[in-house]
Short mmCIF file of C-alpha atoms in Angstrom, two decimals:
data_model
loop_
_atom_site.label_atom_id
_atom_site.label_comp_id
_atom_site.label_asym_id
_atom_site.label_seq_id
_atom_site.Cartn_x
_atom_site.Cartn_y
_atom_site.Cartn_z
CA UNK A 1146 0.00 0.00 0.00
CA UNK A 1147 2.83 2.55 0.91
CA UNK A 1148 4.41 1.83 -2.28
CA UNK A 1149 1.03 2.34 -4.03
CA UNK A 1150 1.25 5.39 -2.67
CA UNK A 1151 4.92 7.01 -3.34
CA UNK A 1152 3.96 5.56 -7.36
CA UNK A 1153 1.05 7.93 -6.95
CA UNK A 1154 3.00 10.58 -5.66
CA UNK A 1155 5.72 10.50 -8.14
CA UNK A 1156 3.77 9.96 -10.99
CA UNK A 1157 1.35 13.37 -9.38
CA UNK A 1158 4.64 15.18 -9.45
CA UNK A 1159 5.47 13.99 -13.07
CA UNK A 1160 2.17 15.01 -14.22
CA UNK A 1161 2.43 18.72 -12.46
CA UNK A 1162 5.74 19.46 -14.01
CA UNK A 1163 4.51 18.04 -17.45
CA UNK A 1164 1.43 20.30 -16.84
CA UNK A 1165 3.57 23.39 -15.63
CA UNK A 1166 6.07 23.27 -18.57
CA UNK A 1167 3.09 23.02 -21.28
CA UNK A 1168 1.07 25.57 -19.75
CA UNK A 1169 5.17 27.85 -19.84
CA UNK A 1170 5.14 26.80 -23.43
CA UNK A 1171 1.65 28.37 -23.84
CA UNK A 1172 2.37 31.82 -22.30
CA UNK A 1173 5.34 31.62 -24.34
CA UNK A 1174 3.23 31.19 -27.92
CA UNK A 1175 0.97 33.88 -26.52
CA UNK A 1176 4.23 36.47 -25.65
CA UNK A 1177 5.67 35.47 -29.02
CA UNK A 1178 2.86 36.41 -30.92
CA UNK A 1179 2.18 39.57 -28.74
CA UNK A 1180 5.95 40.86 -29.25
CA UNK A 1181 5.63 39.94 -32.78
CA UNK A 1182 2.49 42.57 -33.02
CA UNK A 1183 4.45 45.16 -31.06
CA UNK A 1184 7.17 45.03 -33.44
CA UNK A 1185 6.01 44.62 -36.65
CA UNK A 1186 7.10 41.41 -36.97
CA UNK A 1187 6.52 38.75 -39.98
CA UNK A 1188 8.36 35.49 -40.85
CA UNK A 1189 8.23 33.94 -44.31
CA UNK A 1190 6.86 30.23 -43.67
CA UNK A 1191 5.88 28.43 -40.88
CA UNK A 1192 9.21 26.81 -40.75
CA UNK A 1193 10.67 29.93 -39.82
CA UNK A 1194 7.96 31.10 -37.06
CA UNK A 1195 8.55 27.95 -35.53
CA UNK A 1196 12.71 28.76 -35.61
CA UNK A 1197 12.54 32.08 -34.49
CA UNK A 1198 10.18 30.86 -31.63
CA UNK A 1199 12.57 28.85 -30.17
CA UNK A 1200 15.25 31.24 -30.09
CA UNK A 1201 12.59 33.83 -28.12
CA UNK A 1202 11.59 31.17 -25.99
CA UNK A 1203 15.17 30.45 -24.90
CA UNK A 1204 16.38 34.12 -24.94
CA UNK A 1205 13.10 34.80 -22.61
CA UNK A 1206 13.74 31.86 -20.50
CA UNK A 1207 17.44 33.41 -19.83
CA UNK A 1208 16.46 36.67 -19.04
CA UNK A 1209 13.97 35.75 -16.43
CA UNK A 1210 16.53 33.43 -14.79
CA UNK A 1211 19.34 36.27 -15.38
CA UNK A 1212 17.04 38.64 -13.44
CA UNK A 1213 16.44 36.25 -10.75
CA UNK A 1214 19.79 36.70 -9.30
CA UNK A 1215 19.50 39.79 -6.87
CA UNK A 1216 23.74 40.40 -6.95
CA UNK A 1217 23.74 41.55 -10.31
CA UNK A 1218 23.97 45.51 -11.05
CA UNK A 1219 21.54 45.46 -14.42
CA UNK A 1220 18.86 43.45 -15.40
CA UNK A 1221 18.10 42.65 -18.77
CA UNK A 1222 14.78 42.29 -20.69
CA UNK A 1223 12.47 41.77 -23.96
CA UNK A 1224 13.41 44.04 -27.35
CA UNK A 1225 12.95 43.80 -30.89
CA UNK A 1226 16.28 41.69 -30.86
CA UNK A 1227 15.12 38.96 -29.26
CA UNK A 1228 13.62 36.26 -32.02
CA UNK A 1229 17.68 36.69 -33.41
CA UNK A 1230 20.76 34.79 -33.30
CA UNK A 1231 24.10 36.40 -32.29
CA UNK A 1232 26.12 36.03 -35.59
CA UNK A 1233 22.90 37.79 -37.28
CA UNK A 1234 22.42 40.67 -34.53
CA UNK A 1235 26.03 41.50 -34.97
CA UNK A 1236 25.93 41.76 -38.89
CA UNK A 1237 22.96 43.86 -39.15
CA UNK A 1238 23.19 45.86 -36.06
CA UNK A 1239 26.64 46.62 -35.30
CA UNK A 1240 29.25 48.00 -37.45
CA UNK A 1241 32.27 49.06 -35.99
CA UNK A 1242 35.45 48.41 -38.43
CA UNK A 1243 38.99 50.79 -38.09
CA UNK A 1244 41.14 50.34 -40.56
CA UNK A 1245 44.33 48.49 -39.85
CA UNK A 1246 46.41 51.38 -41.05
CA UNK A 1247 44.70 53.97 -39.05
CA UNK A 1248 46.00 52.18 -36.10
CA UNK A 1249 50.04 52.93 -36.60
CA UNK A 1250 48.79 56.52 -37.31
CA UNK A 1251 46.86 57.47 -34.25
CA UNK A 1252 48.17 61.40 -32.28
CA UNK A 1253 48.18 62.09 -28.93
CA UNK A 1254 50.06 65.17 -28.30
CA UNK A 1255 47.17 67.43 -29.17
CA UNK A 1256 44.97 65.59 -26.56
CA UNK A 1257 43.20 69.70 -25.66
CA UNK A 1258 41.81 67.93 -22.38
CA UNK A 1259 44.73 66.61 -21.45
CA UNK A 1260 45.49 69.84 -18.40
CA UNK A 1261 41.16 69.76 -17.31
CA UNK A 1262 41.45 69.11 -13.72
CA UNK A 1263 38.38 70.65 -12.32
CA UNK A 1264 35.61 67.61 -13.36
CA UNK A 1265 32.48 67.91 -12.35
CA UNK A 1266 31.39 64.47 -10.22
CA UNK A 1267 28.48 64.07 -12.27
CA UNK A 1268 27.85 65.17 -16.45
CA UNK A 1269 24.82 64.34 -18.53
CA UNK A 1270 24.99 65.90 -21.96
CA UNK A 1271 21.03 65.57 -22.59
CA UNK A 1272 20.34 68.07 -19.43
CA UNK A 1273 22.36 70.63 -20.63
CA UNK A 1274 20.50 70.47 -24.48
CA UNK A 1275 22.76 68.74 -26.31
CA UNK A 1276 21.31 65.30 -26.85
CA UNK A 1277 19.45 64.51 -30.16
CA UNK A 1278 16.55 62.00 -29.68
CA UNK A 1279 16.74 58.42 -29.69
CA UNK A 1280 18.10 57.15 -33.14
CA UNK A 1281 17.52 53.58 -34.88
CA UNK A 1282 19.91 52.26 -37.20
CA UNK A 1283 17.74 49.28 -38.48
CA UNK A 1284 19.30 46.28 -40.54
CA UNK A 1285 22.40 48.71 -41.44
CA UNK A 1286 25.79 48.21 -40.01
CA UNK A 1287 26.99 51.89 -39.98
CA UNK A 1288 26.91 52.52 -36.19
CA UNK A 1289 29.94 54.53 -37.02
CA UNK A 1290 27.93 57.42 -38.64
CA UNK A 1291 25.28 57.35 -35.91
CA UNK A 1292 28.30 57.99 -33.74
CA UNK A 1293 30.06 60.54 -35.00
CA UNK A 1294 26.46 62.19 -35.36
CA UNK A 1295 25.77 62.36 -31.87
CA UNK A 1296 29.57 63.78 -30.94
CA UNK A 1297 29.27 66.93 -34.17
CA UNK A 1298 25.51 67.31 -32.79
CA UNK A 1299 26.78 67.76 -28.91
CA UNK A 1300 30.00 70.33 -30.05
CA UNK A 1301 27.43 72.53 -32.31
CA UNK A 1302 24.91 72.85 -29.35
CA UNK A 1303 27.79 74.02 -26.99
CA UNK A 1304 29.38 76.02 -29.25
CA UNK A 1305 26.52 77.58 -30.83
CA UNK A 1306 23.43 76.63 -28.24
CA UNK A 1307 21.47 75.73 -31.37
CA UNK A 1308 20.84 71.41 -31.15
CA UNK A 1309 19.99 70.30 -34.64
CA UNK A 1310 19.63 66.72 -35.49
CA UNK A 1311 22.15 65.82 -38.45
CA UNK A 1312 22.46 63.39 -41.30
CA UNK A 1313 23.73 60.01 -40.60
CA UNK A 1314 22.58 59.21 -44.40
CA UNK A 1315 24.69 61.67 -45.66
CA UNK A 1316 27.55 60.13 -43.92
CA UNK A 1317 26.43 56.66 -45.57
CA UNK A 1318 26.09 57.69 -48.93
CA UNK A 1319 29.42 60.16 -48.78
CA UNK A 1320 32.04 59.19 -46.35
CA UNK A 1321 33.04 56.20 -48.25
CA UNK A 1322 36.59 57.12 -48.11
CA UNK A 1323 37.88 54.07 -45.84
CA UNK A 1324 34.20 53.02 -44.57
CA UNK A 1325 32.30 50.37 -46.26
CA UNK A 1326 28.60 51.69 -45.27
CA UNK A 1327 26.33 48.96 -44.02
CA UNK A 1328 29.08 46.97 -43.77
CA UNK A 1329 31.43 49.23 -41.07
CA UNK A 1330 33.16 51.91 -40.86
CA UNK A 1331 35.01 54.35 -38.58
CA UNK A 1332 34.30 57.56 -36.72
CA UNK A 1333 37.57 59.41 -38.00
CA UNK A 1334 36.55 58.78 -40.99
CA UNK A 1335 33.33 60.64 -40.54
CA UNK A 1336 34.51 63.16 -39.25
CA UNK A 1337 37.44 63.55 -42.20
CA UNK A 1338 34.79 63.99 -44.28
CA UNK A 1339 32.51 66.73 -43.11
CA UNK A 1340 35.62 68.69 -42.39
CA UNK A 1341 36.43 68.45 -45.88
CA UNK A 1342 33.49 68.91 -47.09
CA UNK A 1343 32.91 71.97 -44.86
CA UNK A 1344 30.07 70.52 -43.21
CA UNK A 1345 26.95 68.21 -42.73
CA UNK A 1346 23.34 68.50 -43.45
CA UNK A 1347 19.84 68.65 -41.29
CA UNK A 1348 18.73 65.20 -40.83
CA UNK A 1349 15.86 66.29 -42.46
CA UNK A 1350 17.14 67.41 -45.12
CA UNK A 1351 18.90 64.56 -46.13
CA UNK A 1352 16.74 61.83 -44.40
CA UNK A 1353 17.96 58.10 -43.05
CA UNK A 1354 16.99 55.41 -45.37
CA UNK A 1355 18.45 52.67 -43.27
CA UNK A 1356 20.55 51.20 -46.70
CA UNK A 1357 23.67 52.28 -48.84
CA UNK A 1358 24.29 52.38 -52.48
CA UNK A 1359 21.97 55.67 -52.50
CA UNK A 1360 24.23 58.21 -54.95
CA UNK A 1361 25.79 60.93 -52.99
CA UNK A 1362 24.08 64.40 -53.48
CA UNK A 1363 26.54 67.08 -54.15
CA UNK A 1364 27.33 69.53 -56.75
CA UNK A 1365 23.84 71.39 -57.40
CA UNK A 1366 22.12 69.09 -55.12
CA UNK A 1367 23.91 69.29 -52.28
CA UNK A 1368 22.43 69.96 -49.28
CA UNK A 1369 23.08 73.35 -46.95
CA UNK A 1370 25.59 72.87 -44.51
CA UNK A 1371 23.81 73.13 -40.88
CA UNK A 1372 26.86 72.17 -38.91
CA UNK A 1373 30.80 71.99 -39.29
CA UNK A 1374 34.08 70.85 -37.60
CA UNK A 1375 37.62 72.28 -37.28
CA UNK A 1376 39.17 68.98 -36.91
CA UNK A 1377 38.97 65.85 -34.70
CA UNK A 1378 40.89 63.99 -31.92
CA UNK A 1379 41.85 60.90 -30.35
CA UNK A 1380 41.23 60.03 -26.79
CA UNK A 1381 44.53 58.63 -24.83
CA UNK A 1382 44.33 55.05 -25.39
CA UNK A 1383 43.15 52.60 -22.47
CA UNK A 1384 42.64 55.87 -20.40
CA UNK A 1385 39.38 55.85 -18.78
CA UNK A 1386 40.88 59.41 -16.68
CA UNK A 1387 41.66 60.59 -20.65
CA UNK A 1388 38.16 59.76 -21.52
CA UNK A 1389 36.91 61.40 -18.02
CA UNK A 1390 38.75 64.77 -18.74
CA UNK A 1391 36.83 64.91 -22.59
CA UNK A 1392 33.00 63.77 -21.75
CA UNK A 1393 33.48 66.73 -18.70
CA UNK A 1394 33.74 69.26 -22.16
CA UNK A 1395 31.58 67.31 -25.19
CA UNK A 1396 29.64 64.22 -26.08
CA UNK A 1397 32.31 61.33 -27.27
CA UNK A 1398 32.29 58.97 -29.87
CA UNK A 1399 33.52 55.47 -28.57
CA UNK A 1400 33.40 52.17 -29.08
CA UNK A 1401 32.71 48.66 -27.71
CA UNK A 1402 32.30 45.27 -27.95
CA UNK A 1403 29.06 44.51 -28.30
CA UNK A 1404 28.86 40.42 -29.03
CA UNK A 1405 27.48 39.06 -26.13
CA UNK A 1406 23.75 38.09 -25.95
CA UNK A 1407 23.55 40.41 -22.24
CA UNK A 1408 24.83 43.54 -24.13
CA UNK A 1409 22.23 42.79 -26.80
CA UNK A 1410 19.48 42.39 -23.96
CA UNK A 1411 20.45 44.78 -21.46
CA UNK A 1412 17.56 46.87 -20.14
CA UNK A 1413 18.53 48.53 -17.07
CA UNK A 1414 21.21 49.40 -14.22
CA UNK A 1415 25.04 49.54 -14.50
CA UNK A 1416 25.74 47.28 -17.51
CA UNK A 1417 29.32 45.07 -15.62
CA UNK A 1418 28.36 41.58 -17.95
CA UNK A 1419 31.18 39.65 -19.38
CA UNK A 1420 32.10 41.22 -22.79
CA UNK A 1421 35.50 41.52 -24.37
CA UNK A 1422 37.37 44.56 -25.55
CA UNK A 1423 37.75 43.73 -29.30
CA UNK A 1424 35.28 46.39 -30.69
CA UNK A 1425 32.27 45.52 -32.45
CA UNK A 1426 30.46 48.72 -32.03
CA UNK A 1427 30.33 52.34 -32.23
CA UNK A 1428 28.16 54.92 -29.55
CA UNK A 1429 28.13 58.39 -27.98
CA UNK A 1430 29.70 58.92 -24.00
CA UNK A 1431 26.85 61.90 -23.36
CA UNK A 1432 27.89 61.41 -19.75
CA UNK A 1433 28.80 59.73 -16.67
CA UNK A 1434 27.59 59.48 -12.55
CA UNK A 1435 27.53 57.55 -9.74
CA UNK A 1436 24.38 55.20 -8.69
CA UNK A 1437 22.64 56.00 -5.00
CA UNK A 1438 25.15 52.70 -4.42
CA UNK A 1439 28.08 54.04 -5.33
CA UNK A 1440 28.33 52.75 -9.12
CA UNK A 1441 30.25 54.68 -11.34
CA UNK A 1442 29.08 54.64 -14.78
CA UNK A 1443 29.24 56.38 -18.57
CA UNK A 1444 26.00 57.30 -20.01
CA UNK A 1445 25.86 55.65 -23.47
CA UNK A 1446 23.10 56.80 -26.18
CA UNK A 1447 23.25 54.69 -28.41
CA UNK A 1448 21.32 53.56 -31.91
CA UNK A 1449 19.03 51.32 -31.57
CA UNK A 1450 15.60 52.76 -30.32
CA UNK A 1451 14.24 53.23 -27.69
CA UNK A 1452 13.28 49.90 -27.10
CA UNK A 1453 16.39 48.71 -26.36
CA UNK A 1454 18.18 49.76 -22.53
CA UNK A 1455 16.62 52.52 -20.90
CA UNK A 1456 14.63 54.18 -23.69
CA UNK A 1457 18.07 53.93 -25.63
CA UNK A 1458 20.43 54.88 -23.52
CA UNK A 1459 22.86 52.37 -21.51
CA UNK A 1460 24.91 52.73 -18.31
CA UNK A 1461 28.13 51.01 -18.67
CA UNK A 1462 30.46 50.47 -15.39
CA UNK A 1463 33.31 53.05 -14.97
CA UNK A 1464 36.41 52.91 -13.42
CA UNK A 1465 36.90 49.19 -13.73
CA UNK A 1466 40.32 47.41 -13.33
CA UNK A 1467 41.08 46.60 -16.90
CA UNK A 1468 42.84 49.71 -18.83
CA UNK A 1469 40.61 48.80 -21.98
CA UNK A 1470 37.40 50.00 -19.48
CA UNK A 1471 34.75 47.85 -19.25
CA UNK A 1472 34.08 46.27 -22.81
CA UNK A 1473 36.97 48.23 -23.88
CA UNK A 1474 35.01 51.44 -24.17
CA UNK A 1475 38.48 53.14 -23.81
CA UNK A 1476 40.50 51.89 -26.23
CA UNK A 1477 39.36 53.66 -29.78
CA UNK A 1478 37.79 57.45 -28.29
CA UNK A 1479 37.30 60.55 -30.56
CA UNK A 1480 35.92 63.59 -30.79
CA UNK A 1481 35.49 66.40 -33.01
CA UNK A 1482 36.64 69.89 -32.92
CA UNK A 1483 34.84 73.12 -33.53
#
C-alpha cells in the first residue's frame, strides 16, 4: 500500500511538471505572438515562425533566470532583438570596423583635455541640451555614422546653443573614403569627411533610409551645410581618466564590444556583464555618474531605439580594473573639434 502510494505521488509530481512546462510553453506562444504585433514582426513560412520561436523562448527563459539573481547591477529584458541569433544581430546591427592602417597613425600630443582638472562628479549631456533624440539604425551596419552624429551634434549645441539633429545618411552615402557603409566603418573617418566637405546637413534634409548604395548628393544638389568641424581627436588610449577629462567638455564617440547576448538584452542598471574589448560597435559617452550605491558609470546613447536599454540609452560600469574600461570602451575614443 505505501508503495502504491509514493507511485502515486511521483507519478502526481510527473504530471504537475509536465502540466507546468506546457502551460510555460503556452504563455510563451501567446508572448511570441504579442511581441511579434508590437514590433512589426513577420516570418516567411511556418518553418521559420517555428525557428525564431525557439530562439525567443530560450532568450526569454534566460532573461527571467538572469534577473532572478538579486547580486547583479543590471537586469536585462524583452526588445525587438530577441527572435535573433548572435552572428545575425552583430551583422545587421553593429558596425564598428577601423582600418588596420589607421592604427600605426593614431596622435596624442594634441589631446586639448589633457590639463582639465576641475571635473564635475556628475555630467549628462542631454540636461544641458545637447542630446538629439533616440536614433535607430535598423538592418544597417553603420553605427559609425550614428556615432560621429551624436559627438558633431553635442560640439554645435555648446558652441553655438542651437541642437539640430544631423544626417547620418549623408555620412552613408558620402564618407566612403575608408568606410564600407552597411558593412562598417570608422568615426575618423566621418569626421574627415565633413571637415572636408565643410560641413553636414539637417537630418531632415537629407533623411535616413536605413541602406547604402543611395548616390551621394553634391554639386547642385547638395544639401546646406547646418553644422561643421575644425578637426577631430583621439582620446589617450586605455585611459578611462583621458576619456573622463573629454565627456566633462563634449559628447564622445567610442566604441565597444558589443557580441554578447547580455549587451544585446540589457535593459537597465550599471551594464558590468562579461564582454571583451575587441570592438564591435560604435556609440556616444553623453555622460557619466555615480548610482545612490556608489556605481560609477558612462552614459551611453546609443542607436538602436528606444526599445532597447533605458529608452536607448545604456549605463556602462566606470572605473573598472582593466585599462581597456569595461568592454573596452576606452580603447578607440574621438571627438570632433569646432
Amino acid at each position: 500500500m505505501a508503495y502504491v502510494i509514493v507511485m502515486l505521488l511521483i507519478l502526481g509530481t510527473w504530471t504537475s511538471q509536465a502540466m507546468s512546462r506546457t502551460l510555460h510553453e503556452a504563455a510563451l506562444v501567446d508572448m511570441h505572438e504579442q511581441w511579434m504585433s508590437q514590433h512589426g514582426r513577420t516570418y516567411a513560412n511556418i518553418a521559420e515562425k517555428e525557428m525564431r520561436f525557439e530562439i525567443f523562448k530560450d532568450t526569454v527563459n534566460y532573461v527571467e533566470k538572469f534577473n532572478e539573481d538579486e547580486s547583479q547591477t543590471y537586469k536585462l529584458g524583452i526588445n525587438n532583438y530577441t527572435d535573433l541569433t548572435n552572428e545575425e544581430f552583430l551583422t545587421y546591427f553593429t558596425g564598428y570596423k577601423e582600418p588596420s592602417s589607421s592604427r600605426s597613425s593614431r596622435q596624442y600630443s594634441s589631446f586639448m583635455y589633457e590639463n582639465v582638472t576641475d571635473i564635475p562628479t556628475t555630467v549628462d549631456w542631454r540636461d544641458q541640451g545637447a542630446v538629439t533624440e533616440i536614433k535607430y539604425q535598423g538592418q544597417c551596419g553603420c553605427c559609425w555614422a550614428f556615432s560621429a552624429v551624436a559627438a558633431v551634434e553635442g560640439i554645435t549645441q555648446i558652441k553655438t546653443g542651437n541642437l539640430v539633429s544631423l544626417s547620418e545618411q549623408q555620412l552613408l552615402d558620402c564618407a566612403t573614403d575608408g568606410n564600407n557603409g552597411c558593412h562598417g566603418g570608422w568615426m575618423n573617418n566621418a569626421f574627415k569627411y565633413i571637415i572636408e566637405n565643410r560641413g553636414i546637413t539637417t537630418e531632415s534634409s537629407y533623411q535616413y533610409q536605413g541602406t547604402e548604395g543611395l548616390t551621394c548628393q553634391t554639386g547642385e544638389n547638395a544639401y546646406a551645410s547646418a553644422a561643421q568641424i575644425a578637426g577631430y581627436d583621439d582620446v589617450p588610449v586605455n585611459s578611462e581618466e583621458s576619456l573622463l577629462q573629454a565627456v566633462s567638455g563634449q559628447p564622445v564617440s567610442v566604441t565597444v564590444d558589443a557580441s554578447g547576448l547580455n549587451f544585446r538584452a540589457y535593459r537597465s542598471g550599471v551594464f558590468s556583464g562579461d564582454c571583451g574589448t575587441a570592438p564591435t560597435h560604435a556609440v556616444t559617452v553623453v555622460g557619466y555618474g555615480t548610482t545612490e550605491d556608489g556605481i560609477k558609470y558612462w552614459l551611453l546613447k546609443n542607436s538602436w531605439g528606444q526599445t532597447w536599454g533605458e529608452n536607448g540609452y545604456m549605463k556602462l560600469m566606470r572605473d573598472v580594473e582593466s585599462p581597456e574600461g569595461q568592454c573596452g570602451i576606452a580603447t578607440h575614443a574621438s571627438y570632433p573639434v569646432a
